[in-house]
Each structure stands twice: as C-alpha cells, then as structure tokens.
C-alpha cells in the first residue's frame, strides 16, 4: 500500500527527526520531565473528557455536511469520523482520509467522491476558522511579522480555495462543461467527468446558507473546545494562559500539521507548540512539558475511540489497511483504463 509513497514517507520521518532535534535542543529535558511528573493528573481527566467531546462535535458537524446528500442519524457517522483520525495517527500522508471516505461511503451508501468533497470542505473550514481566529487574536497579542505574513498567505490561498468550491457548488453544470473541454482520451474523460460530478455533489452544504451557517458555527465551537483542553493541560502544569492564548497555540499546531511528518505529526506538533507558547512568554521547558502531555493525551483519546469504533463497526484492523490499498489501486486502474 505504501510502497509507491516510500520517498514521501522517508521525507516525512526525516522532517520529524529534524524537528524533534530542534525541539530538544532548546530545552532542558530533565527539567521538562520533572514538570511532567508534577502535573495535576486529576485536572487532566477533565481535559480528556472535554477533548473526547470534540469528536462528538465533529460528528454532529459532519451530519450537516452530508445532509444535502443524504439524511442520516445525527451520530451515525461518529465511528467513521473517528476512524479517519485514528488511521492518520498510524499511517503517514493523511491516508486516513481515504479510509474514512471509503468506510463512510460504503456504510452510509454515499459515493466515495462525494464524501471526499465533504471532507475537503471540512478541512478548508478548519483552516478558514484558524485564519479568522488569528486576525481577531492579532488585536490582543503582538505577533512577530513573519507569523503575520504567513497567515496573510494562508488567508488568500485557502480563502480562494473555499471560494472556488462555492462557485463549483453553485454552477455544477458550467463547471462540468469546463472540465469536459480539457483534451483527454475519451475513457479518461468519462472517468474524470463522472468523478467530478460526484465530487461536486458532495459540495451541497455550500448551497444551503442555513446548513453552511451551522457548519461554520460548529467549526468555531470545535476549535474553542479543543483550545479549552489545551488551557486545562497548561493549568495542570502550572501555566496560566488565556483561552485566546490557547486558541493561538492550537492554530499554530494545526498549521504545523500541514508539514509532511511521521504518523501522529510527531516533531511538528511539539516544535510548533513550543514556538507558539514562547510567543505567549511561556518558558520553553514548561511549554515542552505542556505540549508533550497535550499531544500524548490526544493520541491516547483517539486510540481509545478508534479501537471502540473498530468494535462498533465490526471492521478489523487489517481491513482498514486494505481499504487504503483498495482506494489507491482503484484510482490507478481507473486512470489507466
């Protein structure tokens, strides 16, 4: 399954190794380890419960994303949503999204391409909310100029991406005609146009202002809730940061997740987290202790929910890897036919 991606995988592990080295280089590991040992673990239990709730919120949001395509039970997609995040922490290159699309489409009776369209909207909405939060926080917290410029670029790139998807959703017929005009062999053209048509169908949430507004508000709630989890983890380590500071740190970590790394975003997560908390005047030793606990608890929660979802859906662990392999092979064969 992963053989054809071997170079990207090795590059990801290399990036992780470099970022781990840069992270450990700037801290006193013994001091950070002592801070981790002395954390208030009773407080952390509250944080874990709050973090688990974010996946329920993601599932509710996704219910509204697929609502224009098919009406389902509000939490019916919960195990499939969790499995996508679960596999992203095990295999590299975000192939968990392909598995999520396959499982969701198969179990809910929706085309894989339509599901991928909804997942793309989901990811773009996350980043757009990141950018909007950043511009609000910028009035309260002074940021280095390079961080501001990075977010200006993100605002333009991802805002444009969402706008293009909005245009496609509103003008499916015209967009399909444009795609069909590209010079391609007839078999490939038929495959591409059919795929595009299903993908455009998955953008239905962008057509309905009421549904889109709910998705937007749910995205805000999801990231505020996840930021509360970070604030609680910081508090357990004796670090006091505001909710805005927590949101900022989560945003920077989220942007860092774009960097191709080893599974679980190891390296990028810690490096970006320490960088963000340093801007908030938190010592690097304390920041590392906080981010290390935060990351560990995230992985632990998603693994518990992931294994629970495997039991619930009666999908074996081996089948999840087969789903990714099937998706890759299917795409390759269809493109060659």
PDB file of C-alpha atoms in Angstrom, residues 106 116 222:
ATOM      1  CA  UNK A 106     -19.753   2.166   1.990  1.00  0.00           C
ATOM      2  CA  UNK A 116     -14.140  13.317  -0.316  1.00  0.00           C
ATOM      3  CA  UNK A 222     -14.991  22.592  17.937  1.00  0.00           C
TER       4      UNK A 222
END
